[in-house]
XYZ file of C-alpha atoms in Angstrom:
480
model
C -0.087 0.062 0.061
C 2.785 2.568 0.769
C 4.593 1.592 -2.208
C 1.300 2.164 -3.822
C 0.970 5.547 -2.512
C 4.623 6.395 -3.321
C 4.142 5.670 -7.279
C 1.098 7.929 -7.332
C 2.441 10.848 -5.580
C 5.605 10.684 -7.910
C 3.456 10.058 -10.898
C 0.779 12.889 -10.388
C 3.577 15.733 -10.362
C 5.300 14.450 -13.463
C 1.797 14.533 -15.271
C 0.983 17.732 -14.152
C 4.587 19.067 -15.599
C 3.617 17.063 -18.950
C 0.619 18.990 -18.883
C 2.148 22.502 -18.112
C 4.581 21.734 -20.989
C 1.802 20.867 -23.529
C -0.128 24.035 -22.748
C 3.354 26.154 -23.057
C 3.625 24.598 -26.233
C 0.066 25.393 -27.556
C 0.543 28.707 -26.232
C 3.639 29.202 -28.581
C 2.752 26.968 -31.226
C -0.016 27.469 -34.010
C -1.185 23.663 -33.902
C -2.399 23.641 -37.703
C 0.690 25.446 -39.232
C 3.666 24.348 -37.085
C 4.671 27.859 -36.499
C 5.565 29.931 -33.749
C 3.180 32.440 -32.616
C 3.465 36.160 -32.860
C 5.032 36.555 -29.131
C 7.515 33.847 -29.878
C 9.136 35.789 -32.875
C 8.818 39.076 -31.297
C 11.025 37.827 -28.406
C 13.737 36.561 -30.803
C 13.316 39.796 -32.440
C 14.406 41.679 -29.253
C 16.964 39.342 -28.913
C 18.408 40.043 -32.234
C 18.155 44.044 -31.924
C 20.289 43.553 -28.572
C 22.649 41.783 -30.527
C 23.324 43.809 -33.039
C 23.591 46.963 -30.270
C 26.478 44.553 -28.727
C 28.254 44.702 -32.259
C 26.149 41.484 -33.953
C 25.399 40.978 -37.441
C 22.560 42.949 -39.182
C 19.383 41.144 -39.822
C 16.076 41.442 -41.667
C 12.301 41.375 -40.738
C 9.879 40.471 -43.209
C 5.846 41.137 -42.637
C 4.463 38.744 -45.067
C 0.846 39.187 -46.226
C -1.403 36.654 -48.153
C -4.687 36.648 -49.556
C -6.837 34.259 -51.631
C -7.405 34.607 -55.252
C -11.177 34.599 -56.631
C -11.659 31.663 -58.959
C -14.328 29.032 -60.222
C -15.858 27.066 -57.160
C -15.316 23.126 -57.257
C -14.415 20.467 -55.110
C -10.848 20.919 -55.996
C -10.794 24.328 -54.852
C -8.850 24.788 -51.598
C -10.577 26.583 -48.511
C -8.585 29.299 -47.276
C -7.272 28.000 -44.015
C -5.919 24.925 -45.997
C -3.840 27.419 -48.491
C -2.625 29.339 -45.591
C -1.512 26.193 -43.759
C 0.139 24.936 -47.213
C 1.649 28.328 -47.515
C 3.310 28.123 -43.965
C 4.439 24.636 -44.233
C 6.412 26.161 -47.593
C 7.864 28.658 -44.977
C 8.723 26.272 -42.995
C 10.536 24.327 -45.960
C 12.382 26.762 -47.773
C 13.807 28.150 -44.417
C 17.171 28.124 -42.981
C 17.801 26.447 -39.731
C 18.690 30.471 -38.490
C 15.396 32.085 -39.759
C 12.280 32.440 -37.756
C 8.946 32.228 -39.206
C 5.871 33.209 -37.079
C 2.049 33.525 -37.704
C 1.167 37.278 -36.766
C -2.538 37.063 -38.056
C -5.306 35.348 -39.939
C -3.583 35.991 -43.237
C 0.032 37.476 -41.991
C 3.188 36.045 -40.959
C 6.546 37.556 -39.684
C 9.676 36.541 -40.659
C 13.071 36.966 -38.935
C 16.300 36.471 -41.783
C 19.497 36.823 -39.925
C 22.861 37.317 -41.313
C 22.974 40.858 -42.807
C 20.956 39.447 -46.178
C 21.173 41.407 -49.207
C 18.496 43.289 -50.625
C 18.510 41.021 -53.781
C 18.729 37.751 -51.671
C 15.623 39.052 -50.155
C 13.799 40.147 -53.278
C 14.773 36.269 -54.379
C 13.387 34.974 -51.545
C 10.122 36.707 -51.845
C 9.747 35.633 -55.022
C 10.250 31.975 -54.224
C 7.659 32.272 -51.666
C 4.998 33.462 -54.200
C 6.013 31.356 -56.902
C 4.211 27.970 -55.565
C 1.053 29.858 -55.270
C 0.440 31.534 -58.658
C -2.999 31.907 -59.229
C -4.027 31.120 -55.718
C -3.027 33.318 -53.237
C -1.411 36.841 -53.670
C 1.809 37.423 -51.777
C 2.806 40.679 -50.547
C 5.971 41.375 -48.388
C 7.149 44.240 -46.718
C 10.786 44.304 -45.518
C 12.902 46.276 -42.746
C 16.318 46.083 -41.822
C 18.286 46.565 -38.730
C 20.123 48.638 -38.146
C 19.686 50.389 -41.776
C 16.237 51.384 -40.564
C 15.965 51.285 -36.783
C 17.419 49.648 -33.945
C 14.383 49.414 -32.148
C 12.162 45.912 -31.650
C 8.798 48.358 -31.932
C 9.970 50.483 -34.679
C 11.275 47.864 -36.738
C 8.071 46.217 -36.483
C 6.274 49.105 -37.857
C 8.554 49.742 -40.324
C 7.698 46.149 -41.633
C 4.144 46.412 -41.772
C 4.754 49.989 -43.308
C 6.459 48.376 -46.123
C 4.022 45.587 -46.420
C 1.305 48.324 -47.288
C 4.080 49.851 -49.576
C 3.728 46.744 -51.535
C 0.090 45.819 -51.417
C -0.163 50.002 -52.370
C 2.414 49.219 -55.612
C 1.173 45.723 -56.277
C 4.577 44.490 -56.202
C 5.394 41.291 -54.380
C 8.403 42.900 -51.980
C 8.823 46.298 -50.939
C 11.857 47.516 -48.725
C 10.725 50.158 -46.540
C 11.317 53.515 -47.945
C 9.975 56.275 -46.061
C 11.104 58.876 -48.735
C 8.920 56.921 -51.281
C 6.218 58.768 -53.222
C 2.832 57.730 -51.928
C 0.888 55.595 -54.472
C -2.456 56.934 -55.892
C -5.821 55.063 -54.564
C -7.526 52.832 -57.024
C -10.829 54.671 -56.349
C -9.970 58.297 -56.854
C -8.704 60.009 -60.052
C -5.090 61.269 -60.035
C -5.027 64.855 -58.944
C -3.873 67.711 -61.924
C -0.177 68.092 -62.508
C -0.599 71.592 -61.110
C -1.634 70.073 -57.738
C 1.106 67.768 -57.675
C 3.961 70.039 -57.904
C 6.377 69.857 -54.985
C 8.285 72.850 -53.450
C 11.794 72.000 -54.146
C 14.517 71.951 -51.361
C 18.319 71.619 -52.213
C 20.962 69.535 -50.550
C 24.836 70.774 -50.763
C 27.152 67.907 -52.430
C 30.262 69.635 -51.540
C 33.626 68.579 -53.398
C 36.260 67.066 -50.552
C 39.365 67.525 -52.727
C 38.973 71.322 -53.781
C 36.783 72.240 -50.809
C 33.739 74.101 -53.217
C 30.435 73.115 -53.806
C 30.068 70.233 -56.424
C 26.130 70.604 -56.959
C 22.940 71.022 -55.164
C 20.637 67.465 -55.237
C 16.980 68.356 -55.596
C 14.573 66.946 -53.034
C 10.701 67.507 -52.215
C 11.098 70.349 -49.589
C 9.408 70.116 -46.120
C 6.141 71.875 -45.643
C 5.460 71.671 -49.536
C 2.549 69.825 -51.261
C 4.695 66.657 -51.087
C 5.693 67.481 -47.363
C 7.005 64.097 -45.581
C 7.885 62.246 -48.776
C 10.639 62.852 -51.246
C 11.356 61.654 -54.980
C 14.508 60.208 -54.057
C 13.633 56.613 -54.609
C 10.231 54.601 -54.790
C 10.190 51.267 -52.373
C 12.970 48.618 -54.157
C 10.378 46.406 -55.545
C 9.646 43.257 -57.956
C 7.150 43.947 -60.665
C 5.369 47.310 -62.294
C 3.077 49.478 -60.542
C -0.037 50.463 -62.019
C 0.361 52.582 -64.595
C -2.070 55.438 -62.972
C 0.455 55.191 -60.091
C 3.422 55.777 -62.482
C 2.060 58.778 -64.230
C 1.485 60.653 -60.939
C 4.680 59.776 -59.852
C 6.078 61.055 -62.987
C 4.024 64.765 -62.769
C 5.539 64.646 -59.230
C 9.368 64.491 -60.282
C 8.778 66.587 -63.534
C 6.822 69.325 -61.150
C 9.819 69.548 -58.930
C 12.432 69.663 -61.730
C 10.646 72.660 -63.220
C 10.386 74.639 -60.250
C 13.828 73.701 -59.322
C 15.071 74.897 -62.636
C 13.141 77.745 -62.652
C 14.851 78.832 -59.200
C 18.406 77.842 -60.367
C 17.900 79.980 -63.361
C 16.797 82.784 -61.436
C 20.327 82.234 -59.542
C 22.153 82.172 -62.787
C 20.498 85.623 -63.743
C 22.378 86.881 -60.255
C 25.837 85.566 -61.490
C 25.692 82.341 -59.070
C 26.242 79.243 -61.174
C 25.347 76.063 -59.678
C 24.714 72.690 -61.104
C 21.721 70.120 -59.671
C 21.312 66.551 -59.222
C 17.769 64.909 -59.475
C 17.024 61.445 -58.092
C 14.775 59.086 -60.125
C 12.483 57.179 -58.898
C 13.306 52.964 -59.592
C 9.847 52.775 -60.768
C 10.067 55.159 -63.642
C 13.444 53.531 -64.892
C 11.626 51.671 -67.209
C 8.739 54.612 -68.319
C 9.177 55.422 -71.922
C 8.138 58.934 -71.541
C 10.276 60.031 -68.538
C 13.670 61.080 -70.645
C 11.586 63.072 -73.461
C 9.894 64.918 -71.057
C 12.814 65.510 -69.125
C 14.791 66.775 -71.641
C 12.007 69.155 -73.099
C 11.908 70.807 -69.119
C 16.044 71.474 -69.865
C 15.251 73.247 -73.202
C 12.312 75.299 -71.729
C 14.798 76.325 -69.373
C 17.675 76.782 -71.541
C 19.417 74.500 -68.582
C 22.533 72.560 -70.151
C 22.503 68.845 -70.130
C 25.713 68.363 -68.386
C 24.837 70.612 -65.505
C 22.102 68.219 -64.600
C 23.050 64.762 -63.115
C 20.553 61.943 -62.925
C 20.957 59.591 -59.794
C 19.494 56.039 -59.860
C 19.742 53.143 -57.634
C 21.781 50.049 -58.663
C 19.280 47.705 -57.793
C 16.388 49.530 -59.870
C 18.727 49.780 -63.039
C 19.027 46.132 -62.555
C 15.489 45.704 -62.059
C 13.911 48.048 -64.810
C 16.948 48.143 -67.004
C 18.791 50.915 -68.315
C 17.093 52.633 -71.107
C 15.826 55.998 -69.812
C 19.490 56.376 -68.509
C 20.944 55.313 -71.807
C 18.386 58.172 -73.525
C 19.359 60.768 -71.042
C 23.127 59.863 -71.131
C 22.941 60.257 -74.989
C 21.719 63.641 -74.706
C 24.606 64.709 -72.241
C 22.904 64.004 -68.733
C 25.461 62.667 -66.396
C 24.514 59.718 -64.459
C 25.012 58.937 -60.613
C 24.912 55.427 -59.524
C 23.732 55.228 -55.806
C 24.257 51.806 -53.648
C 21.926 53.136 -51.102
C 23.528 51.258 -48.575
C 23.436 48.166 -50.261
C 27.531 48.266 -50.067
C 27.826 46.045 -53.244
C 30.694 47.017 -55.724
C 30.074 44.045 -58.016
C 26.535 44.809 -58.006
C 27.311 48.131 -59.002
C 29.691 47.107 -61.760
C 26.765 44.702 -63.013
C 23.983 47.476 -62.870
C 26.464 50.067 -64.758
C 25.194 51.629 -67.999
C 27.865 52.293 -70.674
C 28.888 55.898 -69.233
C 28.653 56.369 -65.454
C 30.236 59.941 -64.180
C 29.626 59.065 -60.569
C 29.496 56.380 -57.633
C 27.459 57.188 -54.384
C 27.561 55.049 -51.636
C 25.978 55.197 -47.950
C 29.284 55.932 -45.735
C 26.656 55.094 -42.626
C 26.597 51.344 -44.025
C 30.349 51.117 -43.319
C 29.369 51.134 -39.581
C 28.554 47.555 -40.351
C 31.569 46.462 -40.766
C 33.572 45.575 -37.406
C 37.320 46.414 -38.076
C 38.922 49.724 -39.251
C 40.742 47.574 -41.825
C 37.511 46.523 -43.181
C 36.111 50.186 -43.641
C 39.318 51.440 -45.296
C 39.026 48.583 -47.620
C 35.316 48.829 -48.766
C 36.121 52.735 -49.318
C 39.507 52.121 -51.285
C 37.943 49.400 -53.528
C 34.657 51.918 -54.395
C 37.519 54.614 -54.994
C 39.302 52.150 -57.299
C 35.872 50.792 -59.083
C 35.291 54.735 -59.530
C 38.443 55.432 -61.184
C 38.132 52.442 -63.756
C 35.022 54.299 -64.838
C 36.944 57.800 -64.706
C 33.955 58.563 -62.501
C 34.119 60.254 -59.123
C 32.848 58.762 -55.794
C 30.569 60.309 -53.241
C 29.926 59.555 -49.741
C 26.410 60.060 -48.311
C 25.278 60.123 -44.950
C 28.733 62.026 -43.733
C 27.871 63.503 -40.237
C 30.574 64.420 -38.628
C 33.890 66.417 -39.742
C 36.253 63.594 -38.953
C 34.607 61.202 -40.930
C 34.509 64.029 -43.908
C 38.412 64.085 -43.415
C 38.706 60.307 -43.376
C 36.937 59.811 -46.571
C 38.743 62.878 -48.496
C 42.002 61.047 -47.142
C 40.882 57.629 -48.553
C 40.499 59.291 -52.122
C 36.383 60.128 -52.017
C 35.838 63.197 -53.986
C 32.631 64.506 -52.437
C 30.224 64.242 -49.617
C 26.832 65.040 -48.558
C 25.489 65.052 -44.960
C 24.939 67.225 -42.231
C 28.638 67.496 -41.998
C 28.318 69.150 -45.685
C 25.267 71.562 -45.492
C 21.558 70.778 -44.715
C 18.680 71.166 -46.983
C 17.593 74.681 -47.885
C 14.698 76.253 -49.136
C 15.119 78.135 -52.795
C 15.136 81.172 -51.381
C 17.984 80.941 -49.291
C 20.443 79.457 -51.325
C 22.121 82.312 -52.843
C 22.763 83.834 -49.258
C 23.557 80.843 -47.888
C 26.508 80.407 -50.719
C 27.472 83.845 -50.525
C 28.320 83.326 -46.746
C 30.505 80.911 -46.536
C 34.375 81.291 -47.287
C 34.890 77.689 -46.947
C 33.377 74.340 -48.060
C 29.528 74.724 -47.999
C 27.223 74.458 -45.300
C 29.713 75.195 -42.301
C 30.760 78.160 -40.517
C 34.298 79.420 -41.154
C 35.374 78.519 -37.623
C 34.472 74.919 -38.221
C 36.248 74.760 -41.430
C 39.423 76.458 -39.833
C 39.204 73.633 -36.911
C 38.726 70.963 -39.603
C 41.790 71.834 -41.787
C 43.849 72.020 -38.844
C 43.086 68.850 -37.467
C 45.510 65.912 -38.688
C 43.477 63.076 -40.184
C 45.289 60.671 -38.255
C 43.648 61.913 -35.185
C 40.283 61.343 -36.944
C 38.343 59.101 -34.276
C 35.190 58.880 -35.959
C 32.595 56.421 -35.834
C 34.132 54.805 -39.190
C 37.869 55.253 -37.914
C 37.817 54.695 -34.399
C 41.226 53.575 -33.343
C 42.477 55.054 -36.823
C 46.597 55.580 -36.675
C 46.649 56.959 -40.362
C 44.920 56.315 -43.600
C 46.986 56.134 -46.821
C 45.799 57.877 -49.494
C 44.283 56.069 -52.382
C 46.019 55.949 -55.528
C 45.521 59.252 -57.394
C 44.117 59.003 -60.862
C 42.023 61.364 -63.076
C 38.429 61.901 -62.679
C 36.189 64.462 -63.895
C 34.903 67.235 -62.245
């Protein structure tokens, strides 16, 4: 009897432990799909963000939305729940052991992709997710990158969800989070008239690091205007063509912005201030056949020399959309600047390059993802060498302190833009701003003198911490 009591007393807690484990498992894992619930992935997301803050590898967060496409009813037509479960099983089958997928809603999933994945690789992954369900499910994916977009778990989740809405709005499979992308037009509302779409232009200085003067002004959508809160810089990096109505509206906005910018700059020239301009082209318009003729017609109307307007385009967008618009502008004498926008892939840039490239831009903040000074120096030197092979200049963006600016100049970068080079200016302030600077644009005279007196070997910036000296890159002729 005593032995029986002992068995019962010991077996009872064991059964209770098994019951608790089963409840915990059911609370974390969806029984139908086999995927973790949202809370478990959010816990892993927090751990990944904390790892990045300690110097760990970057990662991507994907928000995946699915919707059942209409089709003829019949016995062979799968139920929505069955399609969702099948899609979830495919996610598990295609994932690496380091990837994490979770069910975040009835028709939405989250994916944590570690290991600093490339934008191109994420686009390919999105295509594979959708390929097996063509005609049955519509798949849209939003992507946010840590630390490129945010270093906070909650903000990163919001950005991934916003990117998903961008993908849905543009009717593309995958969209990289882009807070500066122009909004898409509603299907139910007519596109605004062109005069309502014109944006107030702002102008961001790009300075010459080697000669110390103003290289040009980049045109952006100025704050406070009709397009406030957006920019024509670049639409979300995406696969697939957006609706024709959206492309037409965006082209109207872009041309309206350029028209106003040329009008202002022509006035400066009449006052004796000669400047060059640059215009970022939205990636989704790079295969729009009417863009190049309309842009060149604007140059003719304002009698603006084609070599004095540089067009900027993302390397990934050129690879996705082709270079027909770029080639048409280049043949008319408009220089091209290829922007990697933080992708940091010199080979990617080389593959995307059309026949004539005047400039290569890279995001200097992406160098912070590299762990050592030697790696950062090697990347900059490689980009400088690539540009020299093209007889092009190198421009660093996102330069936010004087030490980084001096460090990049020492390594051979030709030009830079960012807070350390001058902030965005409205058109009416440009002449006075240029006249009030005796040194490089955007900085006070005292600050410039301090920088000039500072040895580059002392540049302890966020990119060159511990640097004991940076040898200059090999000199080579580059266009000015």
